[in-house]
Amino acid sequence: MTTTETVHPSQCWECNTYCGSLVTLRDGQVTKIAPNPDHPGSKGGFCVKGIRAVREWTDNDSRLQYPMRRVGSRGSGKWERISWDGALSEMADRLAATRATYGPLSIAGAVSGAAFSRGAVMALLLRSIGSPNWMINQDLCGGCQALGEKITGTPMKNGEDIDNAQCAMLVGRNPQAADPVQWMALKALKKRGGRIIVIDPIQGPASDLADIWLRPRPGTDAALALAIAHVLIAEDRYDRDFVDKWCHGFEQYKARVEEYPPHVAAELTGVAEEDIVEAARCYADGPSVFVPGHGIDAFSAGVQTFRAFDCLVAISGNLDRPGGNRLVKRPKGFRTYLDLLHDPQFRLPRETEKQTIGADRFPLWAGPEGWQTACHNPSVIDAILTDKPYPVRALYISGVNIVVTYPNAARTIEALKSLDFVAVAAQTMTPTAAFADIVLPKTTTLEEEEVQLQGGVPCVSYTRAVVPPRGEARCDLDIALSLRDKLAERQALTQDFLPWKDQRAFNEYLLGDSGITIDALQENGYATFPHRQGEFESADFGTPTGKVELFSERLNDLGLEPLPDHVAPSADQSDERSRADYPLILITGIREKTYHHSRFRDQAWARKVSPDPLIQIHPETAAAYGVADAQWVSLRTPGIATHCRLRAQVTERAPRGVVATGMGWWRPDADSPDLGACDININGAMSYAGPWDPVTGSPDSRGMRCQLTPLAAGA
Ligand SMILES: Nc1nc2c(c(=O)[nH]1)N[C@H]1C(S)=C(S)[C@@H](COP(=O)(O)OP(=O)(O)OC[C@H]3O[C@@H](n4cnc5c(=O)[nH]c(N)nc54)[C@H](O)[C@@H]3O)O[C@H]1N2
Ligand SMILES: Nc1nc2c(c(=O)[nH]1)N[C@H]1C(S)=C(S)[C@@H](COP(=O)(O)OP(=O)(O)OC[C@H]3O[C@@H](n4cnc5c(=O)[nH]c(N)nc54)[C@H](O)[C@@H]3O)O[C@H]1N2
Ligand code: SF4
Ligand SMILES: [Mo]
């Protein structure tokens, strides 16, 4: 028997590192996934999830392979197999009925932030039905960075030029687990004599590598950024030329920065004054790259915090300069998912979009002027449960595990249970799919084709569908197109906003007139395109003044704070009683190499490496609350009745009084209807009810108060 072996350049998009990969196929089976050393973004970087987890995720016994309909009550775990035609017909019947009774706005959709083009597909499906209500979990991920940068005029996400930097300043970033490519680049920088500043309350691999480690109280980073700017301006070490030509509002900004001399920031953050000055001088000796992470995103002062750092990058002259932070680039004629969302030909009437849930309160995020156009997610959960501002009665969820990854798991489940109809597309039976009426089997990233702009590298990358979908799995676009047809038959469409015949046509539409073809992408797995750095004459800062806005006109128009500022974290805003009841400060979301959020929880190797959800606690704090190493504890936060269980890891790497945990925990083999999502998941103990960032509507994922109670063995 002859065997044929072929190697295909592709791209892993299991996380937003988006590494170039080489996939080996033997007789149609994936036998190996390895890094592609030629990829201009990842340069040979890769991780165990790309090598191993994706294959297992595709081939696992627990993979959903055909559509299913619930036969017991919602969440009872009883299902029957149905055909695609049966599933889509039933879904269309139910959505058409909801639309007829309550109107199109009563139907909502939800997607993951992990796959942006999928977000556009969901949004355009909903818009076709006549509803502007779709949810993307960017309020919990990256939204504060992206919108802060957009408002400031510094769109530089993922454009960190560590390779050419002399100094890297990591703020709330844990690249050793979250981004192996960054981690490689940082180690190389260190090796060639560059310096690393790490700003992080928790000791970790990055702070172990650092020359200067600042350890602020969680949620106080903006004060550090302002104090560093203070030193740069006071010592005349900022880029006057860039400021004069390209920055708007320097005088007001300077006045704000004068309110934050290092000793004031020291008071607010708990970092020693001389360490702040040393970090500022190190950052001033550029070129310096700002490397931000989730540790300063997704919290109620996220946009202000990012703006404080964005302004620092700008005034220090590190914007779009080698060794600094690149402005994101794109090939002319290429369309991103945001272009699709904002293209007038794909929009509902303005009056309809103004009714997007959350658009009244967060207009820069949701609705007709919104950056995402998507809903404010916690307000959708509220609408489901209260009918305010109007009823939301049906939900189609694809590729997002909202029961696990949205705060307040019990309330999310209550909302799902109260709906008239829920459909979930997923690859495995997640705690979210468990509460659906209809479950649709979804393709994995080995089975679907994706075209992805990596504007920070910059390049366009290509993910090849290397194997056919397993069982009857389908990709999001195919599901949306079939559903659209069924809805059209039932006169339940407002307009057809899905003009593509299949995923290939959709991807070709994204490539547009860029001159990059699918053929070229298949050849290498990526395509580079001409671009220039530092040409600000032709740069589009995208702000009302056309400059980098240290003083934001957009925020000012909305009556929001136009200058970057320190906002006291939630923990400091609570009253004395709450301080007594909830004496500790909580950090959530620290990544682990094994898992991607809630994914891969059914993989034996990963569970062996990381069997339980851990919470780091300082030995003195542990002793004060009677907590022993490896003991299970109950964690509570204010404003929510439910708790979660975690396993104590007593370590000096956590500061006194601060406890830190991960996210995404559930157990596929748990025998409760929620599969452990209300038990070992940090979001079982967190409220989604605010405080919210005034721009993005993000809730606090850190910096709030909590209490820990040791549990007896077996509890
Ligand atoms: N293996 C793996 N990789 C992933 C993911 C995954 O789930 N698994 N997820 C991907 C996604 S979507 C994301 S968003 C990224 C997230 O990855 P990162 O951006 O690296 O974020 P985290 O791992 O949450 O932790 C960041 C660091 O912030 C610190 N931190 C917490 N609070 C504060 C604070 O108030 N101030 C400061 N200065 N620091 C703070 C924490 O101690 C931690 O060291 O990872 C991506 N990569
Ligand atoms: N308390 C707390 N909550 C958090 C966080 C935190 O730090 N603390 N972090 C937040 C962050 S940064 C994020 S990104 C979210 C993650 O939240 P989610 O997006 O919900 O997390 P995942 O587990 O990655 O994805 C859920 C499901 O979507 C499907 N899926 C996800 N990505 C893809 C994809 O690319 N293709 C396909 N076909 N299917 C996909 C899979 O079926 C998977 O089971 O959680 C957020 N929630
Ligand atoms: S870091 Fe790992 S999971 Fe993320 S894209 Fe690269 S190989 Fe895939
Ligand atoms: Mo994220």
Coordinates of N, CA and C in Angstrom, one line a residue, residues 68-80 90-91 94-95 98 102 106 384-385 392-397 402-403 410-424 429-439 671-675:
M68 N -28.7 17.9 17.5 CA -29.4 17.3 18.6 C -30.5 18.2 19.0
R69 N -31.6 17.5 19.4 CA -32.8 18.3 20.0 C -32.9 17.8 21.5
R70 N -33.2 18.7 22.3 CA -33.5 18.4 23.7 C -34.8 17.6 23.8
V71 N -34.8 16.5 24.7 CA -36.0 15.8 24.9 C -36.5 15.9 26.3
G72 N -35.6 16.2 27.3 CA -36.1 16.4 28.6 C -36.3 17.9 28.8
S73 N -36.3 18.3 30.1 CA -36.4 19.8 30.4 C -35.1 20.4 30.0
R74 N -35.0 21.7 29.9 CA -33.8 22.4 29.6 C -32.7 22.1 30.6
G75 N -31.6 21.6 30.2 CA -30.5 21.3 31.1 C -30.6 19.9 31.7
S76 N -31.5 19.1 31.2 CA -31.7 17.8 31.8 C -30.6 16.8 31.2
G77 N -30.0 17.2 30.1 CA -28.9 16.3 29.5 C -29.5 15.2 28.7
K78 N -30.8 15.3 28.3 CA -31.4 14.3 27.5 C -31.6 14.8 26.1
W79 N -31.1 14.1 25.1 CA -31.1 14.6 23.7 C -31.5 13.5 22.8
E80 N -31.9 13.9 21.6 CA -32.1 13.0 20.5 C -31.5 13.5 19.2
E90 N -36.7 23.6 12.5 CA -37.3 23.9 13.9 C -36.8 25.2 14.4
M91 N -35.5 25.5 14.2 CA -34.9 26.7 14.6 C -35.6 27.9 13.9
R94 N -39.1 28.4 15.2 CA -39.1 29.1 16.5 C -38.7 30.5 16.5
L95 N -37.7 30.8 15.7 CA -37.3 32.2 15.5 C -38.3 33.0 14.8
T98 N -41.1 33.8 17.4 CA -40.6 34.8 18.3 C -40.7 36.2 17.7
Y102 N -42.9 39.1 19.2 CA -42.3 40.2 20.0 C -41.5 41.2 19.1
S106 N -36.3 41.1 19.6 CA -36.4 40.1 20.7 C -35.5 38.9 20.4
I384 N -33.2 39.8 29.2 CA -33.9 38.4 29.1 C -34.7 38.2 30.4
L385 N -34.1 38.6 31.5 CA -34.7 38.3 32.8 C -35.8 39.3 33.2
V392 N -36.3 40.1 25.3 CA -35.4 39.3 24.4 C -35.8 37.9 24.7
R393 N -36.3 37.2 23.7 CA -36.9 35.9 24.0 C -36.2 34.7 23.3
A394 N -35.3 35.0 22.4 CA -34.6 33.9 21.7 C -33.1 34.2 21.5
L395 N -32.3 33.2 21.6 CA -30.8 33.4 21.5 C -30.2 32.3 20.7
Y396 N -29.3 32.8 19.8 CA -28.5 31.8 19.0 C -27.0 32.1 19.4
I397 N -26.4 31.1 20.0 CA -25.0 31.2 20.5 C -24.1 30.4 19.7
I402 N -20.8 31.0 27.2 CA -21.2 32.1 28.1 C -21.5 31.7 29.5
V403 N -21.9 30.4 29.7 CA -22.2 30.0 31.1 C -20.9 30.0 31.9
A410 N -24.7 31.5 37.5 CA -26.0 31.1 37.9 C -27.1 32.0 37.2
R411 N -26.8 33.3 37.1 CA -27.7 34.2 36.4 C -27.8 33.9 34.9
T412 N -26.6 33.6 34.3 CA -26.6 33.3 32.9 C -27.5 32.1 32.6
I413 N -27.4 31.1 33.5 CA -28.2 29.9 33.4 C -29.7 30.2 33.5
E414 N -30.0 31.0 34.5 CA -31.3 31.4 34.8 C -31.9 32.1 33.5
A415 N -31.1 33.0 32.9 CA -31.5 33.7 31.7 C -31.7 32.6 30.6
L416 N -30.8 31.7 30.4 CA -31.0 30.7 29.3 C -32.3 29.9 29.5
K417 N -32.5 29.5 30.8 CA -33.7 28.7 31.1 C -35.0 29.5 30.9
S418 N -34.9 30.8 31.0 CA -36.2 31.6 30.9 C -36.5 31.9 29.5
L419 N -35.6 31.7 28.5 CA -35.9 32.1 27.1 C -36.9 31.2 26.5
D420 N -37.5 31.7 25.4 CA -38.5 30.8 24.7 C -37.7 29.8 23.8
F421 N -36.5 30.3 23.3 CA -35.7 29.4 22.5 C -34.2 29.7 22.6
V422 N -33.4 28.6 22.6 CA -32.0 28.7 22.7 C -31.4 27.7 21.7
A423 N -30.5 28.2 20.8 CA -29.8 27.2 20.0 C -28.3 27.5 20.2
V424 N -27.5 26.4 20.3 CA -26.0 26.6 20.5 C -25.3 25.8 19.5
M429 N -20.0 19.2 24.1 CA -21.1 19.6 25.0 C -20.6 20.5 26.1
T430 N -20.7 21.8 25.9 CA -20.2 22.7 26.9 C -21.3 23.0 27.9
P431 N -21.0 23.6 29.1 CA -22.1 24.0 30.0 C -23.1 24.9 29.4
T432 N -22.7 25.7 28.3 CA -23.7 26.5 27.6 C -24.6 25.7 26.7
A433 N -24.0 24.8 25.9 CA -24.8 23.9 25.0 C -25.7 23.1 25.8
A434 N -25.3 22.8 27.1 CA -26.2 21.9 27.9 C -27.5 22.5 28.2
F435 N -27.7 23.8 28.0 CA -29.0 24.5 28.3 C -29.7 24.9 27.0
A436 N -29.3 24.3 25.9 CA -29.9 24.6 24.6 C -31.2 23.8 24.3
D437 N -32.0 24.2 23.4 CA -33.1 23.4 22.8 C -32.6 22.6 21.7
I438 N -31.7 23.3 20.9 CA -31.1 22.6 19.7 C -29.6 22.8 19.8
V439 N -28.8 21.8 19.6 CA -27.4 21.9 19.6 C -26.9 21.6 18.1
D671 N -21.5 15.6 37.2 CA -22.9 15.1 36.9 C -24.0 16.1 37.2
S672 N -23.6 17.4 37.4 CA -24.6 18.5 37.6 C -24.9 19.0 36.2
P673 N -26.2 19.6 36.0 CA -26.6 20.1 34.7 C -25.6 21.2 34.2
D674 N -25.0 21.9 35.1 CA -24.1 23.0 34.6 C -22.6 22.5 34.4
L675 N -22.4 21.2 34.6 CA -21.1 20.6 34.4 C -20.0 21.3 35.2

